[in-house]
Amino acid sequence: FPGPFIHLGGDEVETGQWEHSSRVQERMDELGIDSIQGVQNYYVERLQGFLDDYDRRVIGWDEILQSDLPPHAAVMSWRGVEGAIEAAEKGHQAVLSPAPILYLDHLQTAAADAPPGRGGVMTTRDIYHFDPLPGNLKENRKYLLGIQGNLWTEHVRTENRVAYMTWPRAAAIAELGWTAASRRDWNQFAARLPLHLKRLHNLGIPAARDPHALYGKGSD
């Protein structure tokens, strides 16, 4: 792969089998590891060492911050924004990808006839008002690689629904990432949305058009 990063995941690790495995317990004794979390840390650190030999960099979800990461490892903050803040404080590059605000599998409207999605409504307007430089990231912005929207498909089972859940919320994410805060204005963005929706329609992309999905409850 030509890119510098290899994503290890590292999130939501189920460690129950490790706790009940005699071989894992033996290995912990061999390595001097005194906690189950230490087993995961060993795994991440060993893989980083392997990737170093091939001039590649680890990137993983914010749980990997519990490991002894080399400076060139990067972190994706999904459990809120705290992972990115902590990563930057430790000198690691980070990507803001927090749930629930940038998770596009969440519903866009609570309307009874809306396509299914993860519980909790995230409209285009909600996303637009997300602060991409929270906390001390403003001072440490040199460590922020960018922001990312996620679309998991447990509740999104067709390509048309993927497009519906993505657009136009992805346009709001793009503006957050590419436009300075001083130039972002929700009213101006909302005024541009109808033209953008027409463009998406002409491309055959079934974007969300319900005003509640775009502007929130009570929209005209």
Coordinates of C-alpha atoms in Angstrom, one line a residue, residues 6-201:
I6 CA -2.0 1.1 8.6
H7 CA -5.2 1.1 10.8
L8 CA -5.1 -1.4 13.6
G9 CA -8.6 -0.8 15.0
G10 CA -7.9 -1.5 18.7
D11 CA -11.4 -0.5 19.9
E12 CA -13.9 -2.4 21.9
V13 CA -11.6 -5.3 22.4
E14 CA -13.3 -8.3 24.1
T15 CA -10.7 -9.6 26.6
G16 CA -12.8 -12.3 28.3
Q17 CA -11.2 -15.1 26.4
W18 CA -7.7 -13.8 27.4
E19 CA -8.7 -13.8 31.0
H20 CA -9.7 -17.5 30.8
S21 CA -6.9 -18.7 28.5
S22 CA -4.1 -20.6 30.3
R23 CA -1.8 -19.9 27.3
V24 CA -2.4 -16.2 27.5
Q25 CA -1.8 -16.2 31.3
E26 CA 1.5 -18.1 30.6
R27 CA 2.5 -15.6 28.0
M28 CA 1.7 -12.7 30.4
D29 CA 4.1 -14.4 32.9
E30 CA 6.7 -14.8 30.3
L31 CA 6.5 -11.1 29.3
G32 CA 6.0 -9.7 32.8
I33 CA 2.6 -8.3 31.9
D34 CA 0.5 -7.9 35.0
S35 CA -2.9 -6.8 33.5
I36 CA -5.2 -7.8 30.6
Q37 CA -4.9 -4.3 29.2
G38 CA -1.2 -4.9 29.1
V39 CA -1.8 -7.7 26.7
Q40 CA -3.5 -5.4 24.2
N41 CA -0.8 -2.8 24.8
Y42 CA 1.8 -5.4 23.9
Y43 CA -0.1 -6.3 20.8
V44 CA -0.2 -2.7 19.6
E45 CA 3.4 -2.0 20.4
R46 CA 4.6 -5.1 18.8
L47 CA 2.7 -4.4 15.6
Q48 CA 4.1 -0.8 15.6
G49 CA 7.6 -2.2 15.7
F50 CA 6.8 -4.5 12.8
L51 CA 5.4 -1.6 10.8
D52 CA 8.5 0.5 11.6
D53 CA 10.5 -1.9 9.5
Y54 CA 8.3 -1.0 6.5
D55 CA 8.2 2.7 7.0
R56 CA 4.5 2.6 8.0
R57 CA 2.7 4.3 10.8
V58 CA 0.0 2.9 13.2
I59 CA -3.3 4.7 13.3
G60 CA -6.1 3.4 15.6
W61 CA -9.1 4.3 17.6
D62 CA -8.6 6.2 20.8
E63 CA -8.3 3.1 23.0
I64 CA -4.7 2.7 21.7
L65 CA -3.8 5.7 23.8
Q66 CA -3.5 3.3 26.7
S67 CA -0.5 1.7 24.9
D68 CA 3.0 3.0 24.9
L69 CA 2.8 4.6 21.5
P70 CA 5.7 6.0 19.5
P71 CA 5.5 9.7 18.5
H72 CA 4.6 8.9 14.9
A73 CA 1.5 6.9 15.8
A74 CA -1.8 8.6 15.1
V75 CA -5.2 8.4 16.9
M76 CA -8.8 8.5 15.7
S77 CA -11.0 10.0 18.4
W78 CA -14.4 8.3 18.4
R79 CA -15.5 8.3 22.0
G80 CA -16.2 12.0 21.9
V81 CA -13.4 14.5 21.3
E82 CA -11.3 13.7 24.4
G83 CA -9.1 11.2 22.6
A84 CA -8.0 13.8 20.1
I85 CA -7.3 16.3 22.8
E86 CA -5.2 13.7 24.8
A87 CA -3.4 12.6 21.7
A88 CA -2.4 16.2 20.8
E89 CA -1.3 16.8 24.3
K90 CA 1.0 13.8 24.0
G91 CA 2.3 14.9 20.6
H92 CA 0.4 12.5 18.4
Q93 CA -1.5 13.4 15.3
A94 CA -5.2 12.9 15.5
V95 CA -8.4 12.7 13.5
L96 CA -11.7 13.9 15.0
S97 CA -14.4 11.3 14.3
P98 CA -16.6 11.5 17.4
A99 CA -19.8 9.6 18.1
P100 CA -22.6 10.5 17.9
I101 CA -22.2 13.8 16.0
L102 CA -20.1 12.6 13.1
Y103 CA -21.7 9.1 12.9
L104 CA -23.9 9.1 9.8
D105 CA -25.7 5.9 10.7
H106 CA -27.7 8.0 13.2
L107 CA -31.2 9.0 12.2
Q108 CA -31.7 12.3 10.4
T109 CA -35.2 12.7 11.6
A110 CA -37.5 11.2 14.2
A111 CA -40.3 11.0 11.6
A112 CA -42.2 7.6 11.8
D113 CA -41.7 7.0 8.0
A114 CA -37.9 7.8 8.1
P115 CA -35.5 5.0 7.0
P116 CA -34.1 3.0 9.9
G117 CA -30.9 4.1 11.6
R118 CA -29.1 4.2 14.9
G119 CA -31.0 5.8 17.7
G120 CA -30.5 9.6 18.2
V121 CA -31.2 12.2 15.6
M122 CA -28.3 14.0 13.9
T123 CA -29.5 16.5 11.3
T124 CA -27.4 18.4 8.8
R125 CA -27.7 21.4 11.0
D126 CA -26.5 19.6 14.1
I127 CA -23.4 18.5 12.3
Y128 CA -22.7 21.9 10.9
H129 CA -22.6 23.4 14.4
F130 CA -20.0 20.9 15.6
D131 CA -16.8 22.6 16.8
P132 CA -13.9 20.9 14.9
L133 CA -11.3 22.6 17.3
P134 CA -12.6 21.8 20.8
G135 CA -10.7 22.3 24.0
N136 CA -7.0 23.0 23.5
L137 CA -7.0 21.6 20.0
K138 CA -7.1 25.2 18.8
E139 CA -3.7 25.7 20.4
N140 CA -2.5 22.2 19.2
R141 CA -4.1 22.3 15.8
K142 CA -0.9 21.3 14.1
Y143 CA -1.5 17.8 15.4
L144 CA -5.0 17.6 14.0
L145 CA -5.0 15.7 10.6
G146 CA -8.7 16.5 10.0
I147 CA -12.2 15.3 10.7
Q148 CA -14.0 12.2 9.4
G149 CA -17.7 11.1 9.2
N150 CA -18.4 7.5 9.7
L151 CA -21.2 5.4 8.2
W152 CA -21.6 2.0 9.7
T153 CA -24.2 -0.2 8.0
E154 CA -25.8 -2.4 10.6
H155 CA -29.0 -0.3 10.0
V156 CA -28.3 0.8 6.5
R157 CA -28.8 -2.2 4.2
T158 CA -29.1 -0.8 0.6
E159 CA -27.0 1.5 -1.5
N160 CA -29.8 4.0 -1.8
R161 CA -30.0 4.2 2.0
V162 CA -26.3 4.7 2.2
A163 CA -26.6 7.7 -0.1
Y164 CA -29.6 9.0 1.8
M165 CA -27.7 8.8 5.1
T166 CA -24.6 10.4 3.6
W167 CA -26.0 13.4 1.7
P168 CA -26.2 16.2 2.4
R169 CA -24.7 15.7 5.8
A170 CA -21.3 14.9 4.2
A171 CA -21.4 18.4 2.7
A172 CA -21.7 19.9 6.2
I173 CA -18.7 17.8 7.3
A174 CA -16.7 19.0 4.3
E175 CA -17.4 22.6 5.1
L176 CA -16.3 22.0 8.8
G177 CA -13.0 20.6 7.6
W178 CA -12.2 23.0 4.8
T179 CA -13.7 26.3 5.8
A180 CA -12.3 28.6 8.6
A181 CA -14.6 29.2 11.5
S182 CA -14.7 32.9 10.7
R183 CA -16.2 32.1 7.3
R184 CA -18.7 29.4 8.3
D185 CA -22.3 30.6 8.5
W186 CA -25.3 28.2 8.9
N187 CA -27.7 30.6 7.2
Q188 CA -25.5 30.9 4.2
F189 CA -25.0 27.2 4.0
A190 CA -28.7 26.5 4.3
A191 CA -29.3 29.0 1.5
R192 CA -26.9 26.9 -0.7
L193 CA -28.5 23.6 0.2
P194 CA -31.4 23.6 -2.3
L195 CA -29.0 24.1 -5.2
H196 CA -26.7 21.3 -3.9
L197 CA -29.7 19.0 -3.4
K198 CA -30.7 19.7 -7.0
R199 CA -27.1 18.8 -8.1
L200 CA -27.3 15.5 -6.2
H201 CA -30.7 14.7 -7.7

